PDB file of C-alpha atoms in Angstrom:
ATOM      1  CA  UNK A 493     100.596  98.056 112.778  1.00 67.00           C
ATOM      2  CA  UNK A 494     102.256  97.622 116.595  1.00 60.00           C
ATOM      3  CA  UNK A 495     105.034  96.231 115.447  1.00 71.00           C
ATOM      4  CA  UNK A 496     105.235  98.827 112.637  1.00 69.00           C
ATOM      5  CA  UNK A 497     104.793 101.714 115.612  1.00 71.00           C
ATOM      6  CA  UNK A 498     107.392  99.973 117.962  1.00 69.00           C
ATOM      7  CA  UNK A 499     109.995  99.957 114.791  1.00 73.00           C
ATOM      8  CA  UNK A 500     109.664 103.223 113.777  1.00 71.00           C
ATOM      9  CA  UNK A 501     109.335 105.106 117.877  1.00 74.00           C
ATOM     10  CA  UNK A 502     112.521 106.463 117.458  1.00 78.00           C
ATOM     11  CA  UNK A 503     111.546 108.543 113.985  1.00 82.00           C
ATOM     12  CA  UNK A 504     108.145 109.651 115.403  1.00 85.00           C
ATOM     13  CA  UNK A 505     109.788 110.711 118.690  1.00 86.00           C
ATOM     14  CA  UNK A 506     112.872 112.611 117.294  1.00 87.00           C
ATOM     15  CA  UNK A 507     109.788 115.085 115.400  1.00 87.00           C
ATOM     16  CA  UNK A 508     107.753 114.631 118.694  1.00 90.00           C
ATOM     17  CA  UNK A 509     111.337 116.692 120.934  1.00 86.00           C
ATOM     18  CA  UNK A 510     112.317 118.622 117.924  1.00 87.00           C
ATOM     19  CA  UNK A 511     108.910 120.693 117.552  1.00 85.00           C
ATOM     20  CA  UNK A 512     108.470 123.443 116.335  1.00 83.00           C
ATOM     21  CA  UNK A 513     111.923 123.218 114.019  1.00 86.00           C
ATOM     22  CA  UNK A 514     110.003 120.599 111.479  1.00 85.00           C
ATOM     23  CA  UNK A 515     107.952 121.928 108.746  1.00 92.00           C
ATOM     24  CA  UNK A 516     104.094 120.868 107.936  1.00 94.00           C
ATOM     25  CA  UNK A 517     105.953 118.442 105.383  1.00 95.00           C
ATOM     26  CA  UNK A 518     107.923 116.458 107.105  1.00 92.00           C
ATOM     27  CA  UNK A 519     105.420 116.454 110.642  1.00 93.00           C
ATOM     28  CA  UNK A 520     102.539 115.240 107.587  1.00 95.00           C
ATOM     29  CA  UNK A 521     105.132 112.364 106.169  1.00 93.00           C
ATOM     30  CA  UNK A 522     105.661 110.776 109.683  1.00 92.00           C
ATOM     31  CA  UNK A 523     102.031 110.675 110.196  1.00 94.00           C
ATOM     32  CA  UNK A 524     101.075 109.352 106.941  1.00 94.00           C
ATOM     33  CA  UNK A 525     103.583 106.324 107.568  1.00 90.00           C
ATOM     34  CA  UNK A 526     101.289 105.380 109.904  1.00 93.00           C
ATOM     35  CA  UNK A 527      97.978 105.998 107.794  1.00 92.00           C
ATOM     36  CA  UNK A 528      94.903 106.381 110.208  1.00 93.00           C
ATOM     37  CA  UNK A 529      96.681 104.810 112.976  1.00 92.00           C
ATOM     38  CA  UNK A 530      98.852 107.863 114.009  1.00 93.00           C
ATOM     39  CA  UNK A 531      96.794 108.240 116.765  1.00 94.00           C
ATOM     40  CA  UNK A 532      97.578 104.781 118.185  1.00 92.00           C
ATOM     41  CA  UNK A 533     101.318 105.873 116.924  1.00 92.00           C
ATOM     42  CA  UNK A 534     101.529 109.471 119.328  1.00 93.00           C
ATOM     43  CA  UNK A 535      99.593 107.304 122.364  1.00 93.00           C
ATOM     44  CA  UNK A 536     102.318 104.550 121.872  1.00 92.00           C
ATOM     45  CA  UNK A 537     105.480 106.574 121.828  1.00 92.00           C
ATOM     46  CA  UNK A 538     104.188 109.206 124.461  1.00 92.00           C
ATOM     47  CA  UNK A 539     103.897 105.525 126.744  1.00 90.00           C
ATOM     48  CA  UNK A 540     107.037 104.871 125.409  1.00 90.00           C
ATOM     49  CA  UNK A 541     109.190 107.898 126.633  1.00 90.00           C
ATOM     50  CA  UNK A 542     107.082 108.079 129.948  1.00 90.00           C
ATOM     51  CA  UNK A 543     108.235 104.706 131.167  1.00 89.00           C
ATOM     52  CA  UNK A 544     112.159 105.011 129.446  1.00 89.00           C
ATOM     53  CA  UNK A 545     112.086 108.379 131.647  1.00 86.00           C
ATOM     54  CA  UNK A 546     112.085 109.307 135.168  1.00 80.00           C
ATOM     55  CA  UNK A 547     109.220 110.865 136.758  1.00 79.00           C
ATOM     56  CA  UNK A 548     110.763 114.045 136.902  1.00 80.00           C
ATOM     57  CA  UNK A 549     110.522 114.315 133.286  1.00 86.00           C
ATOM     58  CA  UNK A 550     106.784 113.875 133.479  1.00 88.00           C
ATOM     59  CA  UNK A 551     105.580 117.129 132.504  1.00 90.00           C
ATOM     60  CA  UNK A 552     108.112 118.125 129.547  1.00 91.00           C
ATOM     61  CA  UNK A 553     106.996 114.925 127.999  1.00 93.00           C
ATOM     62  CA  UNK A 554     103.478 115.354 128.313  1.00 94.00           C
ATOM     63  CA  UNK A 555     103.752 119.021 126.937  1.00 94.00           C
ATOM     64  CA  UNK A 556     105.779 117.847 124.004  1.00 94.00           C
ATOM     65  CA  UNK A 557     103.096 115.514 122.536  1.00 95.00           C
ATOM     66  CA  UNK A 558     100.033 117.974 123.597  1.00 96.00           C
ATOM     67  CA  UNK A 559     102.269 119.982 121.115  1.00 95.00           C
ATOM     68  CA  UNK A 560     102.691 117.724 118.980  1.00 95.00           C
ATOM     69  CA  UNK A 561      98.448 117.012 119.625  1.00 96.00           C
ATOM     70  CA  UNK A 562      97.971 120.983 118.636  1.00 95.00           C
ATOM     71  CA  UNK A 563      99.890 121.050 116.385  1.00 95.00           C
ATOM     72  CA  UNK A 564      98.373 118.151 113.908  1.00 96.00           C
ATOM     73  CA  UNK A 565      95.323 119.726 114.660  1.00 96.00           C
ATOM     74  CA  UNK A 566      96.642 123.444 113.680  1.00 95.00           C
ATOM     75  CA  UNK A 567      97.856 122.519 110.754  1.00 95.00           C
ATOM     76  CA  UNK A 568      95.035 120.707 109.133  1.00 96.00           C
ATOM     77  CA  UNK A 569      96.776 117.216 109.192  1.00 97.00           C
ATOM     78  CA  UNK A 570      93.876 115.192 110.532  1.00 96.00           C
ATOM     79  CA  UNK A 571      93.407 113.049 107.553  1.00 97.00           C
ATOM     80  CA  UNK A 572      96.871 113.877 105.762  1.00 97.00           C
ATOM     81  CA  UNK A 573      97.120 110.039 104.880  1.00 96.00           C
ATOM     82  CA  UNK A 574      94.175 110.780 102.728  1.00 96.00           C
ATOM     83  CA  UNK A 575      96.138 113.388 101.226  1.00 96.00           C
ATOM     84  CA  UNK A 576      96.170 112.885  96.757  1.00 94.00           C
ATOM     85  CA  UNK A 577      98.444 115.003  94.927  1.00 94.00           C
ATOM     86  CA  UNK A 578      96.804 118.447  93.695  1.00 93.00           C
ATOM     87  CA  UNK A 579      98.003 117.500  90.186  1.00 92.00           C
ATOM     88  CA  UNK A 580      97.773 113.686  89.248  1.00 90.00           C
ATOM     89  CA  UNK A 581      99.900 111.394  86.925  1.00 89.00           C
ATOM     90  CA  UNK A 582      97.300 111.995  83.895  1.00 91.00           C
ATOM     91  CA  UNK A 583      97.410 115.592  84.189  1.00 92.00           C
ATOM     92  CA  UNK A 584     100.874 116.495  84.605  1.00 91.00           C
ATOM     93  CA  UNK A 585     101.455 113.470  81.331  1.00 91.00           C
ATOM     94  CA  UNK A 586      98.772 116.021  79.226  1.00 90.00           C
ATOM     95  CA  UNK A 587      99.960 119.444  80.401  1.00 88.00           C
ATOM     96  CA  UNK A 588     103.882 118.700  79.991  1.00 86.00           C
ATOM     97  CA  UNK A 589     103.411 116.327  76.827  1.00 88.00           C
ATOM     98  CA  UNK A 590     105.375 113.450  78.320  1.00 89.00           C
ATOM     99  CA  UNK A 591     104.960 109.678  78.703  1.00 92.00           C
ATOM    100  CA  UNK A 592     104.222 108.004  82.058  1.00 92.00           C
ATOM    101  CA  UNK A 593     107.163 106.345  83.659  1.00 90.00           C
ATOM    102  CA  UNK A 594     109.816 106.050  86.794  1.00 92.00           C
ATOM    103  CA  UNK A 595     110.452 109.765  86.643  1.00 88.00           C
ATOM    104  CA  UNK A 596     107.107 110.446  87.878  1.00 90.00           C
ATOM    105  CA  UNK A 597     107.326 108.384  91.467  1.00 91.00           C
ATOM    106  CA  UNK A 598     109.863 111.062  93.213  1.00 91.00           C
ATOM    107  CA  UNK A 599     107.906 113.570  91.455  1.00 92.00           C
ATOM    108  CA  UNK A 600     104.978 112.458  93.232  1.00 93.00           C
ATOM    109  CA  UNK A 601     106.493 113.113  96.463  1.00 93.00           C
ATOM    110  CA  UNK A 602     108.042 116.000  95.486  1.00 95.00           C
ATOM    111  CA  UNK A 603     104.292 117.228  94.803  1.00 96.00           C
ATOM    112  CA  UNK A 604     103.263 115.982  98.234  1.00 97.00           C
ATOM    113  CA  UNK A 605     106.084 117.743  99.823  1.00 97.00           C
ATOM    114  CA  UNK A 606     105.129 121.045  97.926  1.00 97.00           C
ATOM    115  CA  UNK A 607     101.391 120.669  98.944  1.00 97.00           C
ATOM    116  CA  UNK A 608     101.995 119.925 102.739  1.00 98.00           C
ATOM    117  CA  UNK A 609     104.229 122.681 102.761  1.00 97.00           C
ATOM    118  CA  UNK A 610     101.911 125.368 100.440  1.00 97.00           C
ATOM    119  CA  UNK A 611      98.331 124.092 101.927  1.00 95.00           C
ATOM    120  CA  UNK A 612      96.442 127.117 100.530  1.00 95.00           C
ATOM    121  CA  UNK A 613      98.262 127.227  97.408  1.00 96.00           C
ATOM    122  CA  UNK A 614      96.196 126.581  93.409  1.00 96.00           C
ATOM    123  CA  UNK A 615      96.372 123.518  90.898  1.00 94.00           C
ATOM    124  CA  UNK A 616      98.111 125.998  89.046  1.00 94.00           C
ATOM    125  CA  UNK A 617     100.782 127.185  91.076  1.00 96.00           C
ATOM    126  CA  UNK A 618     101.703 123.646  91.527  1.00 95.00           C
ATOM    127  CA  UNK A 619     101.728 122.846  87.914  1.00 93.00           C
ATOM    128  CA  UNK A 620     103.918 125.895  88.139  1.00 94.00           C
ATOM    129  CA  UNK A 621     106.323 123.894  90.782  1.00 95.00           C
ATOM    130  CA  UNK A 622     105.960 120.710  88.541  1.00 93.00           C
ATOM    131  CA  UNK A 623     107.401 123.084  85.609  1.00 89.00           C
ATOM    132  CA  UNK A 624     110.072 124.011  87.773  1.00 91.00           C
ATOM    133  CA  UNK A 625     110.937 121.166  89.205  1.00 88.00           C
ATOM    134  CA  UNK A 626     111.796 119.442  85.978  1.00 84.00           C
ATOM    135  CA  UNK A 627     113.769 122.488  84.263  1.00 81.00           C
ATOM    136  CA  UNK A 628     116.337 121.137  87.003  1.00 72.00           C
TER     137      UNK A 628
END
């Protein structure tokens, strides 16, 4: 998992200085590449900017990942590596009468996407966004 974290600093720290301009999606993909361990990953790259920084710099970089902190914590993403899509495989094979297969991985994430970025929103209203989706 370090060596995943040290790979990938630059992706978690261009969200990290362009907050609040990313939406609850994309914030909720960066931390689910890092599963439970985001925690480790926001403690590592906050380390990581202090010492590639002077000290000057100090403060902005602290308040950037308290932002970052608040805003996990605002927007419900605690456990978003947990997150299952709404509508699964099975149901969205029964309710559009089609046969499992590749088509259904990038719908998947397109679901995901959708979720993250309509947390309050019904099973039906994403079937809905499944439906409308694949008219495309």
């Amino acid at each position: 998992m370090v060596t995943k974290i040290s790979s990938t600093s630059g992706d978690f720290q261009a969200v990290v200085n362009k907050l609040p301009e990313f939406k609850r999606s994309e914030i909720g993909f960066v931390l689910r590449n890092y599963d439970a361990e985001y925690k480790l990953a926001l403690v590592f790259n906050l380390f990581d900017e202090v010492i590639k920084n002077e000290n000057d710099k100090m403060d902005g970089i602290l308040s950037k990942y308290e932002q970052m902190w608040d805003l996990i914590h605002a927007e419900r993403l605690e456990d978003v590596y947990k997150l299952k899509p709404l509508v699964d495989g099975k149901k969205v094979c029964k309710v559009l009468d089609r046969k499992p297969g590749p088509w259904m991985a990038p719908l998947t994430n397109q679901i995901l996407v959708w979720q993250l970025d309509n947390p309050d929103k019904s099973e039906e209203e994403c079937l809905q966004f499944i439906k409308g989706v694949l008219e495309k």
